[in-house]
Amino acid sequence: MKAMGPIPAGYAGVDGELAIAGKPVSQWIAKAGATPLFVYDSARLTDRVARLRAAMPERLAIHYAIKANPFGPVLKHMAGLVDGFDIASGGELAMARDAGFPADRISFAGPGKDDRELEAAITNGVTLNLESDGEMRRALAIGDRLGMAPRLAIRVNPDFDLKGSGMKMGGGAKPFGIDAERVPALAREIAESGAHWRGFHIFAGSQALSAEAVIETQAQTLALAARLADEAGVALPHCNLGGGFGIPYFPGDEPLDIGAVGDALGAAFANLPDVLQDCAFAIELGRWLVGEAGVYLTRVIDVKDSHGEIFVVVDGGLHHQLAASGNFGTVVRRNYPVAVANRFGEEPAQYAQSVVGRLCTPIDRLAEKVALPPMAEGDVIAVFCAGAYGASASPAMFLGHGPAKEMLV
Ligand SMILES: *Cc1c(COP(=O)(O)O)cnc(C)c1O
């Protein structure tokens, strides 16, 4: 047997069935009409933002990095909860606008913004987090041509990274951001260009569960912002401190202590250097806000035995939930939290079962050799932590089965 990650707090059974938002999953499946299905719980999204606000200093704005889950109804719900949306493409800009989110609270990061994306951002008044000096020159030229002053911030490639984070996105040579030593000169150039100078965006990594690591990174981020603003000799109107708050996916993972992070940030805000006194601060989170609110439901089509290993074949797979198969930014494959939704709370079988998707590739495994109740055709498997980097981060076109349904409840 191999262990699974912990089922997120608060999921419980009703009459032996997993409940989402207080109702058994069979009701949600009946409403959607079919599996595979992602169900997102709006009350959990609301609760998550409220918990974060309670833990963080009041001065800190909360942004949602919409690439974690850009499903329209989720965006509309989040739009009423957070202070900003962070986007990473022209397509995400359109989604954010469709959700009714005000453009002046959107910021756009991402290497390789093309001229059409820059123009759409400038026309809408979205803040561009510049990823290179070339991008700055193109943005200024487009602004000139349109007769509009672009809102420009610099995404800084910090000279450190978030320790213990799942994905390293800062420190050393990176395609993201502008190396710290080149930032002061560019900041001056922007401030003198007639563009709206919007400060810094400093993102050092993702999926950290250690409060100590997040606290250290935030301290380094504030120190870097202060040093660069000092060197540039320009005031800093805004600084996006990045994010990196992780959620437990795997055996042994413990939730991040956001209370400790908020306390440390509050103390740091109380002792800011002069150059940051008037600066507005934000963090940008994706998975921490939405990951645990989503469950992927997929039905058992077949159960088979091969050389003594039991394979439970479901009607979904990695084409909807790539991350749970272990092929989205993880080095070693480990099991996400998984349950048999219609046998919730039943005793596990004495033998191991592997849940596999229906794709013709050996990497399509949603759970490997796990202890779950004996499964049969028609059972429904629930994969937790599916609210972030699920439907939109999986190759839905692969093998032609098509996308899963999604619903916000
Ligand atoms: C992906 C990304 C995020 C969100 O990351 P999570 O781990 O989901 O919180 C935030 N900021 C930037 C710049 C990103 O690329």
Coordinates of C-alpha atoms in Angstrom, one line a residue, residues 29-293:
I29 CA -23.7 14.5 -10.5
A30 CA -27.4 14.3 -11.3
K31 CA -27.6 18.0 -11.7
A32 CA -24.6 18.2 -14.0
G33 CA -25.9 15.2 -15.9
A34 CA -22.7 13.2 -16.0
T35 CA -19.2 12.5 -14.8
P36 CA -16.3 13.4 -15.1
L37 CA -17.1 16.5 -13.1
F38 CA -15.3 19.2 -11.2
V39 CA -17.4 20.6 -8.3
Y40 CA -16.3 23.9 -6.7
D41 CA -17.8 25.0 -3.4
S42 CA -18.4 28.7 -3.3
A43 CA -18.8 28.8 0.5
R44 CA -15.3 27.4 0.8
L45 CA -13.9 30.1 -1.5
T46 CA -15.6 32.8 0.6
D47 CA -14.3 31.2 3.8
R48 CA -10.8 31.0 2.5
V49 CA -10.6 34.6 1.6
A50 CA -12.2 35.6 5.0
R51 CA -9.6 33.5 6.9
L52 CA -6.8 35.0 4.9
R53 CA -8.0 38.6 5.6
A54 CA -8.4 37.8 9.3
A55 CA -4.8 36.5 9.4
M56 CA -3.1 39.2 7.3
P57 CA -2.4 42.9 8.2
E58 CA -5.2 45.1 7.0
R59 CA -2.8 47.1 4.8
L60 CA -2.2 44.0 2.7
A61 CA -4.3 43.7 -0.5
I62 CA -5.3 40.2 -1.6
H63 CA -5.0 39.3 -5.2
Y64 CA -6.2 36.1 -6.9
A65 CA -3.8 34.6 -9.6
I66 CA -6.6 33.4 -11.9
K67 CA -4.5 30.9 -13.7
A68 CA -5.2 28.5 -10.8
N69 CA -8.8 28.3 -11.7
P70 CA -10.3 30.6 -14.5
F71 CA -13.7 28.9 -14.6
G72 CA -16.2 31.7 -15.3
P73 CA -18.5 31.3 -12.3
V74 CA -15.4 30.9 -10.0
L75 CA -14.0 34.2 -11.3
K76 CA -17.3 35.9 -10.8
H77 CA -17.5 34.7 -7.2
M78 CA -13.8 35.6 -6.5
A79 CA -14.4 39.0 -8.1
G80 CA -16.5 40.0 -5.2
L81 CA -14.0 38.8 -2.6
V82 CA -10.5 39.9 -3.6
D83 CA -8.8 43.2 -4.2
G84 CA -7.1 42.3 -7.4
F85 CA -6.8 39.8 -10.2
D86 CA -3.4 38.7 -11.5
I87 CA -3.5 37.5 -15.1
A88 CA -0.9 36.0 -17.4
S89 CA -2.3 36.3 -20.9
G90 CA -4.6 38.2 -23.1
G91 CA -7.1 35.3 -22.8
E92 CA -7.1 35.7 -19.1
L93 CA -7.7 39.4 -19.5
A94 CA -10.8 38.7 -21.5
M95 CA -11.9 36.2 -18.8
A96 CA -11.3 38.7 -16.0
R97 CA -13.3 41.4 -17.9
D98 CA -16.1 38.9 -18.6
A99 CA -16.3 38.2 -14.8
G100 CA -16.9 42.0 -14.4
F101 CA -13.6 42.6 -12.7
P102 CA -12.5 46.3 -12.9
A103 CA -9.5 46.6 -15.1
D104 CA -7.7 49.1 -12.9
R105 CA -7.4 46.3 -10.3
I106 CA -5.9 43.8 -12.7
S107 CA -2.2 43.2 -13.2
F108 CA -0.6 41.3 -16.0
A109 CA 2.6 39.3 -15.6
G110 CA 4.1 36.6 -17.8
P111 CA 7.0 36.4 -20.2
G112 CA 6.3 36.9 -23.9
K113 CA 3.4 39.3 -23.9
D114 CA 2.8 40.1 -27.6
D115 CA 1.9 43.5 -29.0
R116 CA -1.8 42.7 -29.1
E117 CA -1.8 41.7 -25.5
L118 CA 0.1 44.8 -24.5
E119 CA -2.3 47.0 -26.5
A120 CA -5.3 45.3 -24.9
A121 CA -3.8 45.8 -21.4
I122 CA -2.9 49.4 -22.0
T123 CA -6.3 50.2 -23.6
N124 CA -8.1 48.7 -20.6
G125 CA -5.8 50.4 -18.0
V126 CA -4.4 47.1 -16.7
T127 CA -1.0 47.3 -14.9
L128 CA 1.7 45.5 -16.8
N129 CA 4.3 43.7 -14.8
L130 CA 7.2 44.1 -17.2
E131 CA 9.3 41.1 -17.8
S132 CA 12.2 42.7 -19.8
D133 CA 13.5 46.0 -21.0
G134 CA 12.4 45.0 -24.5
E135 CA 8.8 44.6 -23.2
M136 CA 9.1 48.0 -21.6
R137 CA 10.1 49.7 -24.9
R138 CA 7.3 48.0 -26.8
A139 CA 4.7 49.0 -24.1
L140 CA 5.9 52.6 -24.2
A141 CA 5.8 52.7 -28.0
I142 CA 2.3 51.2 -28.0
G143 CA 1.2 53.8 -25.4
D144 CA 2.6 56.6 -27.6
R145 CA 0.8 55.3 -30.6
L146 CA -2.5 55.0 -28.7
G147 CA -1.9 58.4 -26.9
M148 CA -2.4 56.6 -23.6
A149 CA 0.0 56.4 -20.6
P150 CA 0.5 52.7 -19.8
R151 CA 0.5 51.6 -16.2
L152 CA 3.9 50.0 -15.7
A153 CA 5.4 48.0 -12.9
I154 CA 8.6 45.9 -13.0
R155 CA 8.6 42.3 -12.3
V156 CA 11.9 41.8 -10.4
N157 CA 13.8 38.5 -10.7
P158 CA 14.8 38.4 -7.1
D159 CA 18.3 37.2 -6.1
F160 CA 16.8 34.6 -3.7
D161 CA 14.0 32.0 -3.9
L162 CA 11.3 30.6 -1.7
K163 CA 12.8 27.7 0.2
G164 CA 11.0 24.4 0.1
S165 CA 8.7 25.7 -2.6
G166 CA 7.4 23.3 -5.2
M167 CA 8.3 25.4 -8.2
K168 CA 11.3 27.7 -8.1
M169 CA 10.5 30.9 -10.0
G170 CA 13.2 33.3 -8.7
G171 CA 16.9 33.3 -7.9
G172 CA 19.6 33.0 -10.6
A173 CA 18.9 32.8 -14.3
K174 CA 15.2 32.8 -15.0
P175 CA 12.9 33.6 -17.9
F176 CA 10.7 35.6 -15.4
G177 CA 11.2 39.2 -14.5
I178 CA 14.2 41.5 -14.8
D179 CA 17.4 40.8 -12.9
A180 CA 17.5 42.9 -9.7
E181 CA 20.7 44.8 -10.6
R182 CA 19.1 46.2 -13.8
V183 CA 15.9 47.3 -12.1
P184 CA 16.9 50.8 -10.7
A185 CA 17.9 52.2 -14.1
L186 CA 14.7 50.9 -15.7
A187 CA 12.5 52.2 -12.8
R188 CA 13.9 55.7 -13.4
E189 CA 13.3 55.4 -17.1
I190 CA 9.7 54.5 -16.5
A191 CA 9.2 57.2 -14.0
E192 CA 10.6 59.8 -16.4
S193 CA 8.7 58.4 -19.5
G194 CA 5.3 59.8 -18.7
A195 CA 3.9 56.3 -18.0
H196 CA 2.1 55.6 -14.7
W197 CA 4.8 54.1 -12.5
R198 CA 3.3 51.3 -10.6
G199 CA 6.2 49.8 -8.6
F200 CA 7.4 46.3 -8.2
H201 CA 6.2 42.7 -8.5
I202 CA 8.5 40.2 -6.8
F203 CA 7.4 36.6 -6.9
A204 CA 9.9 34.0 -5.5
G205 CA 8.1 30.7 -5.7
S206 CA 5.0 28.5 -5.1
Q207 CA 3.6 25.8 -2.9
A208 CA 5.5 26.5 0.3
L209 CA 4.0 24.9 3.5
S210 CA 6.6 26.2 5.9
A211 CA 5.6 29.5 7.6
E212 CA 9.3 30.1 8.4
A213 CA 10.2 29.9 4.7
V214 CA 7.4 32.3 3.7
I215 CA 8.3 34.7 6.4
E216 CA 11.9 34.7 5.4
T217 CA 11.1 35.3 1.8
Q218 CA 8.7 38.1 2.6
A219 CA 11.4 39.8 4.7
Q220 CA 13.9 39.4 1.8
T221 CA 11.3 40.7 -0.6
L222 CA 10.7 43.9 1.5
A223 CA 14.4 44.4 1.9
L224 CA 15.0 44.0 -1.9
A225 CA 12.1 46.4 -2.7
A226 CA 13.5 49.0 -0.3
R227 CA 17.0 48.7 -1.7
L228 CA 16.0 48.9 -5.3
A229 CA 13.6 51.9 -4.7
D230 CA 16.5 53.6 -2.8
E231 CA 18.9 53.0 -5.7
A232 CA 16.4 54.1 -8.2
G233 CA 15.6 57.2 -6.3
V234 CA 11.9 56.9 -7.1
A235 CA 9.1 56.5 -4.7
L236 CA 7.3 53.1 -4.7
P237 CA 3.6 53.4 -5.1
H238 CA 2.9 49.7 -5.0
C239 CA 4.7 46.4 -4.3
N240 CA 3.3 43.0 -5.0
L241 CA 5.1 40.7 -2.6
G242 CA 4.3 37.5 -4.5
G243 CA 2.7 34.6 -2.8
G244 CA 3.7 31.0 -2.6
F245 CA 1.2 29.8 0.0
G246 CA 0.9 26.0 -0.4
I247 CA -1.7 23.5 0.4
P248 CA -1.2 19.9 1.6
Y249 CA -1.4 17.5 -1.3
F250 CA 0.8 14.6 -0.2
P251 CA 1.3 12.2 2.7
G252 CA 2.9 14.0 5.7
D253 CA 2.0 17.5 4.3
E254 CA 0.8 20.0 7.0
P255 CA -1.2 23.2 6.3
L256 CA 0.7 26.4 6.2
D257 CA 0.4 28.4 9.4
I258 CA -1.0 31.6 7.9
G259 CA -1.4 33.1 11.4
A260 CA 2.3 33.1 11.9
V261 CA 2.9 34.6 8.4
G262 CA 0.4 37.4 9.0
D263 CA 1.9 38.2 12.4
A264 CA 5.4 38.5 11.0
L265 CA 4.2 40.6 8.1
G266 CA 2.3 42.9 10.5
A267 CA 5.5 43.3 12.5
A268 CA 7.4 44.0 9.3
F269 CA 4.8 46.6 8.2
A270 CA 5.2 48.3 11.6
N271 CA 8.9 48.8 10.9
L272 CA 9.1 49.7 7.3
P273 CA 12.1 51.7 6.0
D274 CA 11.3 55.3 5.0
V275 CA 11.2 54.5 1.3
L276 CA 8.4 52.0 1.8
Q277 CA 6.3 54.1 4.2
D278 CA 3.7 55.1 1.6
C279 CA 3.8 52.0 -0.5
A280 CA 0.7 49.8 -1.0
F281 CA 1.3 46.1 -0.7
A282 CA -0.4 43.0 -2.1
I283 CA 0.1 39.3 -2.2
E284 CA -1.1 37.1 -5.1
L285 CA -2.4 33.6 -4.3
G286 CA -3.8 30.9 -6.5
R287 CA -4.0 27.4 -5.1
W288 CA -4.3 28.5 -1.4
L289 CA -7.5 30.3 -2.2
V290 CA -9.2 27.8 -4.6
G291 CA -7.4 24.4 -4.4
E292 CA -9.3 22.8 -1.5
A293 CA -12.6 24.1 -2.7

